[in-house]
Amino acid sequence: MEAIRDIESRSYIDGQWVTGDDGSFEVLNPATGEVIQQVNQVSAAQVQQAIAAARRAFPQWSRRAPLERAQYMKRIAALVRRDAERLARVVVLEQGKTIREARGEVGGTAEFFDYFAEFARRIQGEILPSDFPGEQIWIQRVALGVVGAIIPWNYPSVLVARKVAPSLIAGDTIVLKPHEMTPLSAQEMARIFHEAGVPAGVINIVNGTGKTVGEAITNSPDLDLLTMTGSVPTGKRIMAAAAANLTPVSLELGGKAPFIVMADSDIDLAVRSAATSRYMNCGQVCICNERTLVQRNVYDAFVERFIAVTKQLKVGMPLDESTDIGPKVSRQELDKVDAFVSDAIQLGATVAFGGGRPTNPPSSGGYWYNPTILTGLDLEAPIMHKEIFGPVLPIVPFDTLDEALSIANESRYGLSAYLFTNDMRTIMRAVNEISFGEVYVNRVGPESIQGFHGGYGDSGIGGDDGSHGLDVYLRKKTVYLNYSGAATVPVVPAR
Ligand code: NAD
């Protein structure tokens, strides 16, 4: 635990570490169930102080040249890389993903700052011809103001970067709340922001539960954007709270990705990809393969090989370099996954592999679940429609592409979808007809920084990443400029 003993337990407000006025909460290691840190919780009044600090910092920060803001971001990226191994271990200890995955996450954290720093010279506006001579119309893209950001527990490091990096380059200031189960990575990022010399108030990290600190943020009348990544019910609550103040929202919510395997595809690639996409981060990714649909004439072969690949995966302590699947993040999440499986079995599903908790778990107190494969599913079963978010895969046969697309689109979610085929006509039909914001053809995720990450339906509103994601953090200002020296449109006649 040496790596995390010195992590701050206070919140970072207005450039200082501030002791929370509202008690403290425990952070647990999902691999052991042990308490690894106490973090203190800020009060609603302290949240307002953080928002006020961000508001005060905004005018100066937004007036700096973007290139100057980018220098801070490059420094942050360099510090993340300097501390990468420590940060990766913190991710593992509080969240439970494997150390190999955590290193990837921390690499992505640095890349977000480098990538958005590149926009320093690219936040372009437009010049339009006027309807009158001697005039121009400018559409500028300008900073929004103060951003309120709320993030979940599944990527506690990179999701800080996903919200903070575009805010910084846009010229916005930000108040961010990590998930209460995984605040330590954000604490470490605050340490890095401070060391990088980011001016006081530009980035504030406040800690506490959704009910207290989260609601204090979302109820604030002084935010210019509320960006949240998390579950659908919380997203709806946040949108309702934002409505009271007409605060714009960007919501990155859950998913129920279909993973369609056509008979003509490279079945080995499809099997390995389906396994990666299901089991990464113990199945706790919004774009995870949540339901695999396989064309009937290769169904048995697919299931057989999928079982064989799953059998080779090692469930183990996440700091062990050879581990493939770590624990679930919490007892509550573990029970939720187990309930999905029991319920599916009651509705007639067959456990083709795994099921339940391991009889010889890697540790006694951790939140372990066996990688599990279900067949014989009732298409109406909750497990086919609700987000499992665990290492459990229902595999379903289909006959035609029409049928596969219809099952895939039969979902309230619309974040990501996967298709494995070698037929260009199938690809084009699926791309045209599938109702998901992100389509992966013959490959797994994750998404790329330069793409646009946004879901349809219950998967959210707005989006992150790339130039379209940056737009969420900017607003437009239209300027009608008359440089002719005379009136170009009728005005009150001179007397
Ligand atoms: P969650 O909704 O429980 O919590 C998300 C955040 O909201 C936390 O910080 C929590 O404290 C806060 N919160 C809870 N209640 C609140 C309230 N009333 N007001 C304000 N804030 C409140 O989600 P989770 O369990 O942490 O995350 C898992 C979910 O996140 C999954 O559904 C997953 O698909 C989704 N997710 C989506 C993406 C994406 O990009 N679309 C990425 C990662 C995770």
XYZ file of C-alpha atoms and ligand atoms in Angstrom:
539
model
C 0.000 0.000 0.000
C 3.062 2.212 0.177
C 2.210 3.868 -3.102
C -0.975 5.392 -1.778
C -0.330 6.262 1.839
C 0.429 9.877 0.998
C -2.624 10.619 -1.147
C -4.505 13.718 -0.088
C -7.776 13.204 1.739
C -8.894 16.846 1.439
C -10.547 18.477 -1.556
C -8.798 20.849 -3.940
C -10.545 24.232 -4.002
C -9.198 27.541 -5.281
C -5.668 26.195 -5.545
C -5.584 24.841 -1.986
C -6.251 21.613 -0.115
C -9.358 22.234 1.953
C -10.659 20.015 4.755
C -14.251 18.984 4.055
C -16.856 20.141 6.556
C -19.109 17.121 6.152
C -17.352 14.146 7.732
C -15.490 11.535 5.756
C -16.029 8.346 3.810
C -14.044 5.165 3.271
C -12.409 4.063 0.062
C -12.172 0.274 -0.247
C -9.859 -1.960 -2.227
C -12.200 -4.114 -4.355
C -9.656 -6.944 -4.414
C -9.650 -7.318 -0.624
C -12.582 -5.331 0.734
C -10.125 -3.495 2.999
C -10.259 0.218 3.706
C -7.385 1.918 1.917
C -8.134 5.542 2.652
C -10.524 7.926 4.386
C -11.461 10.911 2.262
C -13.255 13.837 3.746
C -16.462 15.154 2.293
C -17.145 18.778 1.482
C -20.362 20.515 2.465
C -22.800 22.120 0.034
C -21.409 25.507 1.115
C -17.896 24.378 0.170
C -19.159 23.252 -3.226
C -20.487 26.774 -3.712
C -17.077 28.138 -2.674
C -15.456 25.964 -5.334
C -17.912 27.199 -7.977
C -17.317 30.799 -6.860
C -13.547 30.257 -7.120
C -13.990 28.883 -10.635
C -16.143 31.898 -11.518
C -13.496 34.311 -10.220
C -10.747 32.523 -12.129
C -12.684 32.460 -15.399
C -12.112 35.987 -16.818
C -8.330 35.842 -16.574
C -8.038 32.241 -17.628
C -10.269 32.637 -20.671
C -8.409 35.768 -21.800
C -5.044 34.049 -21.924
C -3.837 33.001 -25.355
C -4.828 29.383 -26.002
C -1.166 28.597 -26.565
C -0.414 29.675 -23.020
C -3.181 27.444 -21.679
C -1.754 24.619 -23.779
C 1.619 24.998 -22.019
C -0.019 24.072 -18.711
C -1.639 21.083 -20.387
C 1.647 19.834 -21.798
C 3.170 20.150 -18.354
C 0.278 18.133 -16.900
C 0.764 15.419 -19.539
C 4.484 15.240 -18.742
C 3.809 14.955 -14.992
C 1.244 12.201 -15.578
C 3.881 10.318 -17.564
C 6.501 10.912 -14.880
C 4.171 9.443 -12.223
C 2.532 6.880 -14.508
C 3.339 3.754 -12.511
C 2.171 5.269 -9.226
C -1.042 6.543 -10.848
C -1.700 3.130 -12.399
C -1.328 1.459 -9.009
C -3.744 3.921 -7.469
C -6.293 3.072 -10.181
C -5.835 -0.642 -9.430
C -6.097 -0.226 -5.686
C -9.298 1.791 -5.688
C -11.034 0.386 -8.771
C -9.756 -3.164 -9.234
C -8.872 -3.248 -12.936
C -5.691 -5.113 -13.801
C -2.380 -3.299 -13.633
C -1.912 -3.770 -17.386
C -5.254 -2.097 -18.062
C -4.528 0.622 -15.517
C -1.278 1.505 -17.294
C -3.290 1.896 -20.488
C -5.772 4.135 -18.692
C -3.043 6.379 -17.312
C -1.415 6.575 -20.757
C -4.791 7.785 -22.062
C -4.958 10.360 -19.250
C -1.739 11.988 -20.484
C -2.863 11.778 -24.103
C -6.055 13.730 -23.430
C -3.981 16.714 -22.291
C -1.582 16.450 -25.230
C -4.403 16.029 -27.717
C -6.520 18.958 -26.549
C -3.412 21.144 -26.225
C -3.104 20.775 -30.011
C -6.321 22.776 -30.391
C -4.486 25.902 -29.211
C -4.183 27.007 -32.827
C -7.313 25.324 -34.112
C -10.302 26.841 -32.341
C -11.440 28.554 -35.497
C -14.512 30.622 -36.123
C -16.211 31.572 -39.381
C -16.492 34.737 -41.439
C -19.690 35.009 -43.443
C -20.547 37.511 -46.159
C -23.066 40.080 -45.024
C -26.237 41.019 -46.921
C -24.874 44.583 -47.037
C -21.707 46.100 -48.443
C -19.035 47.156 -45.935
C -19.972 44.495 -43.403
C -18.805 41.107 -42.215
C -20.427 38.575 -39.970
C -18.153 36.684 -37.603
C -19.104 33.566 -35.728
C -16.604 33.127 -32.938
C -16.193 30.039 -30.761
C -15.586 31.333 -27.253
C -15.210 29.974 -23.740
C -18.397 28.972 -21.940
C -17.635 29.815 -18.331
C -17.754 27.421 -15.391
C -18.166 23.690 -16.005
C -19.596 21.297 -13.409
C -18.351 17.746 -14.057
C -19.421 14.502 -12.404
C -17.734 11.194 -13.204
C -18.240 7.480 -12.430
C -15.926 4.874 -10.935
C -15.007 2.685 -13.910
C -12.205 4.920 -15.316
C -11.306 7.152 -12.369
C -8.188 8.612 -13.970
C -8.890 9.038 -17.674
C -12.374 10.430 -17.102
C -10.875 13.293 -15.112
C -8.767 14.100 -18.161
C -11.708 13.707 -20.542
C -13.550 16.517 -18.745
C -10.659 18.735 -17.619
C -8.554 18.803 -20.816
C -11.236 20.238 -23.153
C -12.285 22.694 -20.414
C -8.737 24.031 -20.135
C -8.125 24.577 -23.818
C -11.583 26.096 -24.289
C -10.769 28.663 -21.582
C -13.351 27.324 -19.142
C -12.837 26.679 -15.467
C -14.140 23.526 -13.811
C -15.433 21.947 -10.625
C -15.217 18.158 -10.815
C -16.626 15.497 -8.523
C -15.171 11.990 -8.756
C -17.223 8.960 -7.756
C -17.139 8.464 -3.999
C -15.888 4.865 -4.439
C -12.877 5.991 -6.504
C -11.762 9.504 -5.531
C -8.045 8.783 -5.185
C -7.061 9.003 -8.845
C -8.707 12.429 -9.045
C -6.846 13.433 -5.873
C -3.626 12.455 -7.570
C -4.589 14.479 -10.622
C -5.258 17.491 -8.385
C -1.748 17.099 -6.990
C -0.442 17.149 -10.562
C -2.562 20.173 -11.575
C -1.106 22.023 -8.595
C 2.449 21.033 -9.434
C 1.902 22.090 -13.058
C 1.103 25.560 -11.722
C -2.477 25.762 -12.979
C -3.796 29.056 -11.557
C -5.988 28.908 -8.447
C -9.667 28.267 -9.148
C -9.198 27.003 -12.715
C -9.582 23.352 -11.652
C -11.353 22.346 -8.439
C -11.863 18.767 -7.248
C -14.586 18.262 -4.650
C -15.255 14.967 -2.904
C -18.398 13.380 -1.558
C -21.453 11.361 -2.438
C -23.857 11.990 -5.287
C -26.672 12.807 -2.904
C -24.746 15.545 -1.141
C -21.884 16.942 -3.219
C -23.301 15.807 -6.576
C -26.633 17.483 -5.927
C -24.947 20.624 -4.619
C -23.203 20.886 -7.980
C -26.213 20.091 -10.141
C -28.506 22.464 -8.238
C -26.135 25.392 -8.633
C -27.538 28.296 -10.652
C -24.011 29.440 -11.475
C -22.792 26.820 -13.946
C -22.573 27.164 -17.715
C -22.384 23.434 -18.434
C -23.068 20.256 -16.511
C -21.174 17.340 -17.984
C -21.727 13.965 -16.404
C -20.650 10.408 -17.151
C -22.593 7.737 -15.309
C -25.811 5.780 -15.170
C -29.143 6.576 -16.813
C -31.134 7.169 -13.603
C -28.522 9.628 -12.319
C -28.353 11.298 -15.733
C -32.103 11.876 -15.628
C -31.887 13.334 -12.135
C -29.086 15.642 -13.192
C -30.974 16.798 -16.260
C -34.044 17.544 -14.142
C -31.943 19.565 -11.689
C -30.231 21.415 -14.546
C -33.594 22.306 -16.051
C -34.403 24.480 -13.050
C -31.484 26.750 -13.957
C -31.506 26.187 -17.732
C -27.977 24.834 -17.426
C -26.918 22.978 -20.591
C -26.121 19.303 -20.017
C -23.908 16.757 -21.702
C -24.615 13.232 -20.489
C -22.537 10.127 -21.245
C -24.647 7.292 -19.953
C -24.866 3.525 -20.146
C -24.805 1.082 -23.029
C -25.998 -2.339 -24.116
C -23.713 -2.987 -27.057
C -24.747 -5.687 -29.511
C -21.828 -7.690 -30.925
C -22.957 -9.165 -34.259
C -20.966 -12.038 -35.746
C -21.811 -13.012 -39.333
C -20.990 -16.506 -40.627
C -18.586 -15.075 -43.216
C -16.403 -13.355 -40.619
C -13.021 -14.459 -39.337
C -14.467 -16.466 -36.435
C -11.229 -16.631 -34.458
C -10.846 -12.860 -34.598
C -14.514 -12.445 -33.668
C -14.177 -14.821 -30.682
C -11.042 -13.144 -29.334
C -12.527 -9.691 -29.892
C -15.811 -10.639 -28.241
C -13.881 -11.893 -25.215
C -11.721 -8.769 -24.977
C -14.743 -6.534 -25.363
C -16.704 -8.418 -22.686
C -14.037 -9.028 -20.081
C -11.985 -5.803 -20.142
C -12.192 -3.958 -16.837
C -14.195 -6.965 -15.556
C -16.971 -6.033 -17.989
C -17.364 -2.560 -16.519
C -17.146 -0.409 -19.643
C -20.001 1.541 -21.227
C -18.990 0.244 -24.685
C -18.513 -3.401 -23.575
C -19.922 -6.280 -25.586
C -23.130 -6.799 -23.603
C -24.918 -9.296 -25.878
C -23.323 -11.335 -28.623
C -25.486 -12.284 -31.606
C -24.047 -15.062 -33.792
C -25.347 -16.317 -37.133
C -26.836 -19.744 -36.565
C -24.618 -21.826 -38.858
C -21.496 -20.804 -36.903
C -23.198 -20.459 -33.506
C -22.075 -23.773 -31.974
C -18.504 -23.334 -33.191
C -18.431 -19.766 -31.842
C -19.741 -20.765 -28.409
C -17.293 -23.645 -28.184
C -14.323 -21.421 -29.017
C -15.565 -18.623 -26.783
C -15.676 -21.063 -23.872
C -12.152 -22.215 -24.732
C -10.835 -18.625 -24.766
C -12.655 -17.773 -21.528
C -11.198 -20.850 -19.794
C -7.695 -19.516 -20.441
C -8.349 -16.210 -18.697
C -6.929 -15.798 -15.234
C -9.121 -14.207 -12.588
C -6.722 -12.905 -9.996
C -5.288 -10.152 -7.883
C -5.209 -7.115 -10.143
C -1.653 -6.071 -9.289
C -0.420 -9.465 -10.478
C 0.989 -8.915 -13.983
C -0.464 -12.192 -15.250
C -4.064 -11.456 -14.208
C -6.637 -10.993 -16.966
C -9.757 -10.243 -14.932
C -9.856 -8.467 -11.582
C -12.728 -8.110 -9.109
C -15.964 -6.168 -9.541
C -15.729 -2.708 -8.043
C -18.057 -3.205 -5.067
C -20.255 -5.638 -3.190
C -23.355 -3.894 -4.525
C -22.160 -4.198 -8.137
C -21.278 -7.854 -7.532
C -24.743 -8.616 -6.161
C -26.359 -6.836 -9.116
C -24.499 -9.022 -11.625
C -25.284 -12.187 -9.675
C -28.975 -11.253 -9.605
C -28.987 -10.817 -13.407
C -27.549 -14.306 -13.840
C -29.944 -15.968 -11.356
C -32.858 -14.229 -12.979
C -31.782 -15.329 -16.497
C -31.433 -18.940 -15.281
C -34.929 -18.801 -13.805
C -36.162 -17.670 -17.198
C -34.608 -20.739 -18.842
C -31.030 -19.728 -19.708
C -28.269 -22.326 -19.621
C -24.931 -21.596 -17.972
C -22.506 -22.739 -20.672
C -19.539 -21.748 -18.527
C -18.849 -20.199 -15.121
C -21.717 -18.738 -13.164
C -21.619 -17.420 -9.623
C -18.707 -16.497 -7.420
C -15.450 -18.483 -7.494
C -15.211 -21.308 -4.966
C -11.494 -20.569 -4.516
C -11.345 -16.797 -4.876
C -7.997 -14.987 -5.231
C -8.709 -13.336 -1.859
C -11.376 -13.839 0.767
C -12.706 -10.282 0.961
C -12.740 -9.247 -2.719
C -15.720 -8.856 -5.032
C -15.020 -11.754 -7.386
C -17.269 -13.140 -10.085
C -16.605 -15.993 -12.479
C -16.499 -15.150 -16.169
C -19.857 -16.501 -17.226
C -21.382 -17.528 -20.552
C -25.129 -17.895 -20.961
C -27.007 -19.544 -23.829
C -30.641 -20.481 -24.463
C -31.806 -17.008 -23.559
C -35.279 -15.589 -23.591
C -34.915 -12.436 -25.719
C -37.276 -10.640 -23.346
C -35.174 -11.446 -20.258
C -33.877 -8.378 -18.385
C -30.299 -9.531 -18.993
C -30.858 -8.930 -22.721
C -31.986 -5.327 -22.172
C -30.362 -3.966 -19.031
C -26.704 -3.118 -18.645
C -24.944 -6.075 -16.947
C -21.609 -4.275 -16.424
C -19.856 -7.466 -15.418
C -18.013 -10.494 -16.835
C -21.191 -12.201 -18.061
C -22.032 -12.736 -21.712
C -25.354 -13.868 -23.180
C -24.813 -15.426 -26.629
C -27.818 -15.620 -28.928
C -28.234 -17.179 -32.399
C -29.881 -15.458 -35.365
C -30.601 -16.445 -38.962
C -30.527 -13.319 -41.104
C -28.919 -9.892 -40.978
C -32.426 -8.401 -40.751
C -33.048 -10.394 -37.605
C -29.682 -9.414 -36.096
C -30.271 -5.724 -36.782
C -33.742 -5.914 -35.349
C -32.497 -7.547 -32.103
C -29.621 -5.058 -31.943
C -31.858 -2.013 -32.355
C -34.408 -3.373 -29.869
C -32.815 -1.378 -27.056
C -33.312 1.862 -25.232
C -29.538 2.289 -25.311
C -27.621 3.437 -28.385
C -23.971 3.898 -27.500
C -21.821 1.334 -29.299
C -22.319 -1.656 -31.599
C -19.925 -4.208 -33.099
C -20.070 -6.053 -36.400
C -17.819 -8.849 -37.614
C -18.124 -9.711 -41.307
C -16.037 -9.725 -44.460
C -18.872 -8.651 -46.719
C -18.934 -4.982 -47.737
C -22.661 -5.011 -48.476
C -23.366 -6.335 -44.988
C -21.125 -3.652 -43.506
C -22.899 -0.870 -45.390
C -26.378 -2.135 -44.544
C -25.509 -2.455 -40.887
C -23.784 0.937 -40.727
C -26.807 2.557 -42.352
C -29.459 0.791 -40.314
C -27.978 0.378 -36.886
C -29.108 3.002 -34.413
C -25.989 3.487 -32.304
C -23.631 6.452 -32.044
C -20.475 4.346 -32.408
C -20.043 1.359 -34.727
C -16.952 -0.849 -34.620
C -16.438 -3.063 -37.670
C -14.073 -6.025 -37.284
C -12.424 -4.497 -34.217
C -12.956 -3.871 -30.532
C -12.933 -0.570 -28.674
C -11.918 1.576 -27.026
C -12.866 4.712 -28.867
C -10.186 7.144 -30.067
C -9.627 10.624 -28.686
C -10.153 12.176 -32.125
C -13.502 10.413 -32.635
C -16.790 11.513 -31.113
C -18.072 9.563 -28.145
C -21.796 10.043 -27.788
C -24.768 7.734 -27.576
C -28.311 7.763 -28.880
C -31.462 7.224 -26.818
C -30.895 6.457 -23.155
C -27.124 6.466 -23.737
C -27.025 10.210 -23.456
C -27.076 13.698 -24.830
C -24.103 15.608 -26.194
C -20.792 13.798 -26.123
C -17.064 13.921 -25.562
C -13.807 13.750 -27.533
C -12.476 15.172 -30.739
C -13.450 18.503 -32.226
C -17.178 17.817 -31.770
C -16.592 17.008 -28.099
C -14.645 20.238 -27.684
C -17.642 22.142 -29.085
C -19.604 21.151 -25.971
C -17.150 23.268 -23.928
C -17.433 26.316 -26.199
C -20.219 28.620 -27.177
C -20.762 30.793 -30.185
C -20.760 34.536 -30.450
C -21.981 36.173 -33.642
C -20.621 39.599 -34.457
C -22.166 41.858 -37.134
C -19.364 44.232 -38.072
C -19.940 47.344 -40.112
C -16.602 48.806 -41.254
C -18.043 51.019 -44.012
C -18.124 54.233 -41.971
C -21.819 54.724 -42.753
C -25.096 53.042 -41.950
C -25.467 49.824 -43.895
C -28.978 49.070 -42.681
C -31.783 51.636 -42.222
C -31.462 53.616 -38.985
C -33.546 56.461 -37.547
C -33.016 59.351 -39.983
C -30.800 62.216 -38.713
C -32.786 65.429 -37.923
P -23.680 6.634 -11.195
O -24.716 7.282 -12.030
O -24.086 5.839 -10.033
O -22.659 7.738 -10.648
C -22.015 8.643 -11.503
C -21.685 9.890 -10.714
O -22.894 10.577 -10.392
C -20.977 9.639 -9.386
O -19.962 10.600 -9.189
C -22.091 9.807 -8.371
O -21.641 10.200 -7.097
C -22.892 10.920 -9.021
N -24.265 11.025 -8.556
C -25.077 10.053 -8.085
N -26.279 10.560 -7.767
C -26.239 11.876 -8.052
C -27.172 12.931 -7.964
N -28.408 12.745 -7.480
N -26.805 14.172 -8.351
C -25.576 14.397 -8.831
N -24.638 13.432 -8.942
C -24.961 12.180 -8.561
O -22.840 5.772 -12.217
P -21.666 4.747 -11.891
O -22.248 3.517 -11.295
O -20.580 5.466 -11.200
O -21.098 4.433 -13.331
C -21.497 3.389 -14.114
C -22.325 3.907 -15.252
O -21.577 4.870 -15.993
C -22.682 2.821 -16.239
O -24.027 2.954 -16.618
C -21.772 3.113 -17.419
O -22.247 2.630 -18.646
C -21.697 4.593 -17.377
N -20.536 5.076 -18.112
C -20.755 5.703 -19.301
C -19.663 6.135 -20.049
C -19.887 6.845 -21.347
O -18.954 7.466 -21.817
N -21.061 6.785 -21.945
C -18.367 5.937 -19.586
C -18.191 5.295 -18.360
C -19.288 4.866 -17.628
